[in-house]
XYZ file of C-alpha atoms in Angstrom:
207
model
C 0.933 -12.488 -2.843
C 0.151 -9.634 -0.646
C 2.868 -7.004 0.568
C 3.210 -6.641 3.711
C 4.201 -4.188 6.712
C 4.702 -4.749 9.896
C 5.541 -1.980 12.720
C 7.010 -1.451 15.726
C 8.965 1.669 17.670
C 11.437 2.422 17.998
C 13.661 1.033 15.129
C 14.422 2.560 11.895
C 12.345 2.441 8.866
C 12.959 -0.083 6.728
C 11.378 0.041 2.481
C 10.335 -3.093 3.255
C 9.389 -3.449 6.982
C 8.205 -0.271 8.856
C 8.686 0.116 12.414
C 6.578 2.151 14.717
C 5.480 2.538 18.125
C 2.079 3.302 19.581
C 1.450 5.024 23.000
C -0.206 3.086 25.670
C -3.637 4.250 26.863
C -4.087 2.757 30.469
C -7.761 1.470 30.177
C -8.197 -2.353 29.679
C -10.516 -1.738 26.980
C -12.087 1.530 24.335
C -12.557 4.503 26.798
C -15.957 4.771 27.640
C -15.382 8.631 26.663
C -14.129 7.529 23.231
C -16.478 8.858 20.437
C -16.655 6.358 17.263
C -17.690 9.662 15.462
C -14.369 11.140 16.447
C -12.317 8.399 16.050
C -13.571 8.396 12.072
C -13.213 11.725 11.814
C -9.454 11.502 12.888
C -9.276 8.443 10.370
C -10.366 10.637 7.524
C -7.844 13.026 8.635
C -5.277 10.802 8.613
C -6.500 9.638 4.769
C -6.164 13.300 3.627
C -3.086 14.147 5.170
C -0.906 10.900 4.757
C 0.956 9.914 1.897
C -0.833 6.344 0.247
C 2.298 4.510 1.430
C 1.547 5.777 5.416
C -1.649 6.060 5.727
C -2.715 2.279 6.111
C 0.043 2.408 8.711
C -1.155 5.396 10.930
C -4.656 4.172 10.824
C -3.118 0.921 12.050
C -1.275 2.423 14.640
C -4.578 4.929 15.993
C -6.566 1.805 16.128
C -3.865 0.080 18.122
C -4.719 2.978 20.725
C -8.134 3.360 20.627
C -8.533 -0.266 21.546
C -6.139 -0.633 23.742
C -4.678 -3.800 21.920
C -1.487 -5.006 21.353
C -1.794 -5.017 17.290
C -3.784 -4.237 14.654
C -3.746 -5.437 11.088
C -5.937 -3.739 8.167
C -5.798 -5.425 4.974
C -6.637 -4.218 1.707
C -8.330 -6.964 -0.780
C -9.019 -6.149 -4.608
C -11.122 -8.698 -5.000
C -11.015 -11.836 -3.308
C -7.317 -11.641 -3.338
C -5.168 -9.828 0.001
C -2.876 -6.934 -1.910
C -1.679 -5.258 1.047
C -1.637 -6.333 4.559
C -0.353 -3.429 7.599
C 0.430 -5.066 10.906
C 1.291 -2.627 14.261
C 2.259 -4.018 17.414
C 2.300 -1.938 20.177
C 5.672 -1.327 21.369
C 5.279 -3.509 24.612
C 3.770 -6.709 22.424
C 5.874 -9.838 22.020
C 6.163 -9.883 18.478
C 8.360 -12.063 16.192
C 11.625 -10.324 14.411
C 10.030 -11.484 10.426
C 6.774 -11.128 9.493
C 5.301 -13.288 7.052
C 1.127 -12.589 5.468
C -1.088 -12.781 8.636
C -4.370 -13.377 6.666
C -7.779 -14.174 8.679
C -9.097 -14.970 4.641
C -6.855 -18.317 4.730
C -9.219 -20.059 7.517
C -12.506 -21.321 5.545
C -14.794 -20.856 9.015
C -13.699 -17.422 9.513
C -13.933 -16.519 5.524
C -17.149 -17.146 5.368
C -18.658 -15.014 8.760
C -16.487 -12.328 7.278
C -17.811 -12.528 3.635
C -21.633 -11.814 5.599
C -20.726 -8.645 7.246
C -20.709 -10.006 10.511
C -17.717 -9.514 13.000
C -15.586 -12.577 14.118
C -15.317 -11.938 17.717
C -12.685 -14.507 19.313
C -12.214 -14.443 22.998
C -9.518 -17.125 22.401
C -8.083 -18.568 19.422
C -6.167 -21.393 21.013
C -9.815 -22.578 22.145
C -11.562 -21.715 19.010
C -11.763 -24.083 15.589
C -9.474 -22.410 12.916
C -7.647 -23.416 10.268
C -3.938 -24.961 10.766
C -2.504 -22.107 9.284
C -4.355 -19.257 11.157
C -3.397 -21.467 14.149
C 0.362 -21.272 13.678
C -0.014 -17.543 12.847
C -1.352 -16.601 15.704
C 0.980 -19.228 17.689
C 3.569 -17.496 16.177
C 2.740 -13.843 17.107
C 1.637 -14.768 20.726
C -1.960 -13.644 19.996
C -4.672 -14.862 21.529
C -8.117 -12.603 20.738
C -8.919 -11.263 17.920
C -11.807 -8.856 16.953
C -12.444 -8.746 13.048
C -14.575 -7.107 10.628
C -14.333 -6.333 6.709
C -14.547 -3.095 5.388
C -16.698 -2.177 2.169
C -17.502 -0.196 -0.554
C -20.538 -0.261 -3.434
C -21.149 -2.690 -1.291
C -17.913 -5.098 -2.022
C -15.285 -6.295 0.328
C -12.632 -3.879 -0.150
C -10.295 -5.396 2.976
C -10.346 -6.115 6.655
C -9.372 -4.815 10.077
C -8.626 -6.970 12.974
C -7.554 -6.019 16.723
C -5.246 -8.652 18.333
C -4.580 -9.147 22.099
C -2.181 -11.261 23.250
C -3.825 -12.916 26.072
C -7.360 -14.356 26.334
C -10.439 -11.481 25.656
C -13.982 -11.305 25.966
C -14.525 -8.511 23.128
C -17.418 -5.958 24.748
C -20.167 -4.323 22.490
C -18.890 -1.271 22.994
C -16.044 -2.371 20.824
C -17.288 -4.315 18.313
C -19.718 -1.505 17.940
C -16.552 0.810 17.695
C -14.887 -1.332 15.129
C -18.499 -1.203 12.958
C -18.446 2.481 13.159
C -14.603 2.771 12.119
C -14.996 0.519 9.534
C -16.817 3.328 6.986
C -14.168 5.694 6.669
C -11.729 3.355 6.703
C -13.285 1.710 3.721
C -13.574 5.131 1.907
C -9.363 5.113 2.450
C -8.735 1.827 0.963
C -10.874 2.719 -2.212
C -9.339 6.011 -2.706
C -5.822 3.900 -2.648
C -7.698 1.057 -4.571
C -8.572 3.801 -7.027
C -4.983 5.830 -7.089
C -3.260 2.643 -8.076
C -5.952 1.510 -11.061
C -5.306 5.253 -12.253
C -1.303 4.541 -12.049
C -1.915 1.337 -13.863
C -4.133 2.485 -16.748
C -1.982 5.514 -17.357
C 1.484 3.341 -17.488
C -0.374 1.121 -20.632
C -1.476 4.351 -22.325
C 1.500 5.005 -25.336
């Protein structure tokens, strides 16, 4: 079963249920002035200065602002199986008090454009053909669009990123192109964590 962490500001931390808050950039949509170089260059910062059990979090909460969404979930899959799952809502989102696994891998139709490399761009969910389950997820947590996209390394799904809105969307290139280019160094994070923890593993069964 994946762990999972869901945040939203301002409320204390909690070991297992982190709570932050994002700022609010006033644009409907990415910034026209937004460099997708930048914005992976502050991602790799954030992978080098964060501890493994924040970083998925911060890079949650960054893309949160960058898009101008109300949430943003990146998953981390070893795999075909979800391991981690990071959920920010922005701090003016409706979002429900528990969290259960908010998986996009559970809907069969949306598995399989993910497992090509293509981005599942959803203007509207509630008008879209999804599984039951994805359906009372997202009834659940109020959203509505979602922009998706897995991340990879070698060449293997290594996890997922998705930007929720909680109204009705029509995604722009600009940001699925933004998502594609954000996608790379967020990859190189979840293997370096992927890596750490087969490293903590190994070394616990050596006498």
């Amino acid at each position: 079963m994946a762990k999972t962490f869901t945040a939203q500001l301002p409320q204390a931390a909690d070991p297992a249920l982190t709570h932050r808050k994002v700022p609010r950039l006033m644009q409907p949509s990415v910034d026209p002035a937004v460099d997708p170089a930048v914005v992976g260059q502050q991602i790799i910062q954030i992978s080098i200065n964060s501890s493994e059990d924040a970083v998925l979090h911060k890079i949650a909460s960054a893309l949160t602002e960058v898009f101008q969404a109300d949430g943003t979930l990146v998953e981390m899959v070893d795999g075909k199986q979800s391991i981690t799952q990071t959920l920010v809502w922005h701090s003016h989102a409706q979002s429900p008090s528990v969290e259960e696994p908010f998986s996009l891998w559970t809907c069969p139709e949306v598995n399989a454009l993910l497992q090509t490399g293509e981005p599942w761009v959803c203007s509207d969910v509630r008008q879209t053909p999804v599984s039951s389950a994805l359906a009372s997820r997202c009834e659940s947590t109020n959203v509505r669009a979602i922009l998706a996209l897995t991340t990879r390394s070698q060449g293997k799904i290594n996890g997922s990123i998705a930007i929720f809105r909680q109204q009705p969307y029509e995604w722009t290139e600009r940001e699925i192109q933004m998502l594609r280019a954000v996608c790379e160094p967020v990859a190189l994070t979840l293997d370096r964590i992927l890596q750490a923890r087969t490293i903590r593993s190994l070394q616990r069964r050596t006498p």
